Backbone as a ProteinNet text record, in pm:
[ID]
protein_1_A
[PRIMARY]
XXXXXXXXXXXXXXXXXXXXXXXXXXXXXXXXXXXXXXXXXXXXXXXXXXXXXXXXXXXXXXXXXXXXXXXXXXXXXXXXXXXXXXXXXXXXXXXXXXXXXXXXXXXXXXX
[TERTIARY]
1032.4	1022	1092	1146.7	1203.4	1182.5	1198.8	1182.3	1319.1	1351.5	1477.1	1450.7	1530.2	1516.6	1641.3	1624.7	1736	1715.3	1818.6	1809.3	1923.9	1893.9	1996.4	1957.5	2020.7	1993	1854.8	1788.8	1655.5	1543.4	1582.1	1480.7	1504.1	1405.3	1414.5	1304	1333	1233.9	1237.3	1121.1	1109.6	1065.4	1118.7	1080.5	1077	965.9	959	1040.2	1112	1196.3	1191.6	1224.9	1228.9	1374.4	1412.7	1550.9	1561.3	1647.5	1673.5	1809.8	1813.4	1939.2	1996.3	2117.7	2185.4	2240.7	2203.5	2255.4	2376.4	2496.1	2619.6	2645.9	2568.3	2586.2	2476.7	2387.7	2279	2336	2295.4	2339.5	2478.2	2545	2680.4	2671.6	2743.4	2753.6	2898.2	2920.5	3055.4	3081.7	3206.3	3238.7	3236.9	3200.5	3206.7	3123.4	3183.7	3114.9	3129.5	3192.3	3213.4	3081.3	3074.9	2957.3	3000.2	2909.4	2938.9	2929.4	3028.8	3029.8	3047.7	2946.8	2953.3	3044.2	3114	3199.3	3114.6	3034.9	2941.3	3012	3130.5	3206.2	3244.7	3285.4	3322.6	3200.9	3092.2	2971.5	2970.1	3070.5	3076.5	3170.9	3153.9	3242.5	3200.6	3261.6	3233.7	3352.2	3352.1	3449.1	3372.5	3427.8	3372.5	3459.9	3398.9	3473.6	3427.3	3516.9	3486.5	3422.3	3324.1	3266.1	3363.1	3334.1	3413.5	3359.8	3445.8	3401.1	3413.5	3484.3	3501	3530.9	3503.6	3537.6	3686.2	3734.5	3878.2	3936.8	3865.7	3916.6	3931.5	3835.5	3840.8	3953.7	3995.8	4103.2	4233	4253.5	4379.7	4369.6	4254	4235.7	4299.6	4395.4	4465.7	4379.5	4329.7	4246.3	4264.6	4379.6	4418.4	4312.1	4294	4201.7	4269.1	4223.2	4268.3	4148.8	4165.8	4053.8	4045.3	3934	3917.4	4009.2	4086.9	4192	4326.6	4322.8	4442.6	4540.6	4486.9	4569	4539.5	4643.4	4627.9	4607.7	4514.6	4490.9	4486.7	4519.7	4528.4	4396.1	4284.8	4152	4050.9	3926.2	3824.4	3793.8	3789.6	3757	3870	3995.2	4106.7	4102.9	4057.6	4043.2	3939.9	3825.3	3720	3764.6	3836.2	3886.6	3984.8	4077.1	4174.2	4103.3	4003.6	3929.7	3859.2	3799.2	3727.6	3825.3	3934.9	4031.3	4097.8	4109.5	4176.7	4082.8	3953.1	3850.6	3854.7	3862.6	3853	3708.4	3639.9	3497	3469.2	3361.3	3318.5	3413.2	3478.7	3575	3502.7	3559.7	3504.2	3618.4	3588.9	3686.4	3684.3	3798.7	3811.1	3826.6	3911.8	3926.4	3990	3964.9	4028.1	4173.6	4259.9	4402.4	4473.7	4596.2	4678.7	4638.5	4676.7	4637.5	4712.6	4831.7	4910.7	4988.6	5076.7	5165.9	5100	5102.5	5049.2	5169.2	5199.5	5319.7	5291.5	5193.1	5162.7	5014	4975.2	4832.2	4780.6	4659.2	4594.7	4476.8	4473.8	4366.8	4265.6	4145	4038.2	3955.7	3939.4	3858.2	3725.7	3618.7	3485.9	3449.9	3381.9	3342.7	3207.3
2403.4	2424.6	2311.2	2341.5	2239.7	2283.1	2189.9	2219.4	2217.5	2326.2	2338.3	2302	2209.7	2168.3	2213.9	2300.7	2351.6	2308.9	2251	2204.1	2260.1	2288.4	2327.8	2269	2311.8	2252.4	2286.8	2383	2423.4	2353.5	2278.3	2209.1	2226	2191.6	2196.8	2286.1	2343.1	2426.2	2393.1	2388.4	2365.1	2492.2	2516.5	2634.7	2596.8	2627.7	2605.8	2714	2672.4	2767.9	2733.2	2830.4	2812.5	2811.5	2710	2695.2	2738.4	2833.5	2876.7	2823.6	2751	2698.2	2799.7	2840	2938.3	2871.5	2921.2	2869.7	2953	2897.4	2971.2	2986.7	2919.2	2929.8	3012.4	3069	3148.7	3268.5	3282	3393.3	3377.8	3264.4	3241.8	3178.3	3233.8	3176.1	3135	3007.1	2956.7	2952.4	2974.1	2975	2835.5	2829.3	2703.7	2593.6	2475.1	2358.5	2345.3	2441.3	2432.8	2451.9	2397.4	2413.5	2464.1	2528.6	2591.2	2490	2497.8	2416.4	2511.2	2518.4	2606	2549.9	2637.4	2595.7	2598.2	2494.8	2489.8	2461.2	2402.5	2378.3	2510.9	2607.2	2738.6	2829.1	2798.2	2879.2	2997.5	3007.3	3115.6	3075.5	3141.1	3119.5	3003.2	2997.3	2891.8	2876.3	2765.9	2745.4	2695.6	2718.5	2664.6	2545	2429.1	2306.7	2238.9	2162.4	2088.7	1955	1915	1782.6	1675.4	1552.2	1440.7	1406	1413.8	1389.7	1243.7	1163.3	1023	941.1	811.7	726.3	691.7	630.2	604.4	524.1	424.2	340.9	422.1	510.9	591.4	693.7	736.1	835.3	785.1	654	598	528.2	540.9	481.3	570.9	517.9	594.7	604.4	722.6	748.6	896.3	930.7	1069.8	1146.4	1272.6	1362.5	1497.5	1567.3	1703.7	1795	1894.1	1982.4	2099.5	2171.6	2291.2	2404.1	2380.5	2473.2	2430.8	2332.4	2275.1	2221.3	2157.5	2095.5	1946.3	1866.3	1721.8	1679.9	1589.2	1533	1381.7	1315.2	1169.7	1101.9	1163.9	1115.3	1227.5	1203.9	1309.2	1353.7	1259.5	1301.4	1384.1	1353.6	1435	1574.2	1580.5	1708.8	1795.6	1735.7	1811	1853.5	1766.6	1799.3	1916.5	1910.7	2019.7	2150.1	2142.1	2262.1	2325.1	2244	2296	2361.8	2292.9	2346.9	2475.5	2491.6	2608.3	2707.6	2695.3	2788	2806.3	2695	2696.7	2663	2755.1	2740.2	2684.9	2609.7	2556.6	2452.8	2376	2276	2163.3	2120.9	2011.4	1931.9	1808	1726.3	1770.2	1820.2	1859.6	1734.8	1643.8	1514.4	1413.9	1286.3	1178.5	1168.7	1134.5	1124.9	1255.8	1262.1	1380.3	1494	1615	1733.6	1745.6	1699.9	1715.3	1844.7	1858.1	1973.4	2088.7	2206.5	2326.1	2411.4	2413.4	2483.7	2628.3	2647.5	2781.6	2809	2850	2873	2990.2	2977.4	3083.4	3133.6	3262.9	3322.6	3382.1	3333.1	3382.2	3483.3	3599	3702.5	3710.4	3706	3716.7	3863.2	3891.7	4030.8	4060.4
6045.3	6187	6259.9	6374.1	6460.9	6604.9	6695.3	6837.3	6904	6971.2	7043.3	7189.5	7241.2	7380.8	7455.7	7552.3	7633.4	7777.5	7836.6	7975.2	8058.3	8183.3	8280.5	8415.3	8521.4	8653.1	8707.2	8646.9	8691.8	8615.3	8509.4	8431	8281.6	8204.6	8058.2	8002.1	7888.2	7819.2	7670.9	7609.1	7465	7397.1	7279.3	7202.5	7055.3	6990	6845	6776.1	6673.1	6599	6451.1	6370.8	6226.1	6183.6	6109.9	6065	5919.4	5892.4	5755.8	5714.2	5603.8	5552.4	5454.9	5480.9	5397.4	5272.6	5156.3	5029.6	4990.6	5009	4980.8	4831.7	4749.5	4604.6	4537.9	4617.5	4561	4485.4	4360.3	4277.9	4218.9	4243.5	4191.9	4054.4	3959.1	3826.3	3805.1	3789	3765.6	3615.4	3574.7	3431.9	3370.4	3243.5	3168.6	3229.9	3242.4	3296.6	3447.2	3512.6	3657.2	3731.5	3852.6	3936.4	4073.3	4142.2	4270.2	4383.9	4475.2	4596.5	4714.3	4799.3	4915.4	5023.8	5095.1	5206.6	5334.3	5351.7	5464.5	5596.5	5592.3	5716.6	5781	5697.2	5748.6	5767.3	5695.4	5705.7	5610.9	5524.6	5426.3	5312.9	5199.7	5085.6	4997.9	4881	4785	4690.6	4616.4	4508.6	4387.2	4269.8	4146.4	4107.9	4094.7	4069.8	3942.4	3883.3	3761.5	3794.6	3714.7	3734.7	3685.8	3716.2	3665	3526.6	3426.8	3289.7	3248.9	3327.9	3292.3	3416.8	3406.4	3519.6	3513.8	3617.9	3633.4	3517.4	3469.4	3359.8	3230.7	3203.7	3080.9	3082.7	3200.6	3208.8	3146.6	3151.7	3106.5	2971.4	2905.9	2774.1	2668.4	2597.6	2494.1	2369	2342.5	2224.8	2190.2	2135.8	2111.9	2034.6	2074	2004.2	1984.1	1883	1854.7	1878.7	1965.4	1999.8	1902.4	1911.3	1829.7	1877.5	1984.5	2027.2	1968.1	1876.4	1812.1	1915.4	2018.5	2120.8	2123.7	2136.2	2143.8	2288.8	2308.6	2441.2	2430.1	2539.6	2545.8	2511.4	2551.1	2514.6	2537.7	2499.3	2505.5	2648.3	2743.4	2879.4	2939.9	2905.4	2953.4	2888.6	2763.4	2693.9	2765.8	2801.6	2869.6	3009.2	3078.7	3211.7	3205.1	3109.4	3092.1	3056.6	2970	2929.6	3048.8	3133.3	3250.1	3347.9	3378.8	3475.9	3426.5	3294.4	3237.8	3172.1	3201.8	3151.1	2999.4	2928.7	2782.4	2748.3	2686.5	2661.4	2522.2	2510.4	2380.8	2323.2	2409.3	2361.6	2289.4	2177.2	2098.4	2037.8	2001.1	1929	1783.6	1737.4	1597	1512	1554.9	1489	1584.7	1558	1634.7	1590.2	1683.3	1651.3	1679.9	1640.5	1665.4	1571.7	1610.9	1533.9	1401.5	1398.5	1277	1282	1188.5	1184.4	1108.6	1168.2	1103	1063.8	932.9	887.7	848	766.2	716.5	735.1	854.8	876.9	793.8	748.7	672.4	756.3	780.3	857.6	761.8	768.3	682	757.4	699.2	761.8	689.1	767.3	707.3	690.7	582	554.4	607.6
[MASK]
+++++++++++++++++++++++++++++++++++++++++++++++++++++++++++++++++++++++++++++++++++++++++++++++++++++++++++++++

């Protein structure tokens, strides 16, 4: 509840009112690690945004990793950031260092 005070040249009037805050992210499911951010300035709409996976110093730390998508990234936090921005789900570090050369991949089919 809040009290609204309106004044004009004839005087002032107070009125109790109930304020409802609109949740622009209600019912929104963002993909992967993204989270919903409502556009409250416009009063409607939302975006799904990626969280920060590392602080500024860690972003530039050279510690190459190979992901389970067989992609090399400069470090783990950059791998997670890239995965979030490109909707790659279930990203994990396959191994530290570069992925290595894959010459003759073998695809195993489970029965």
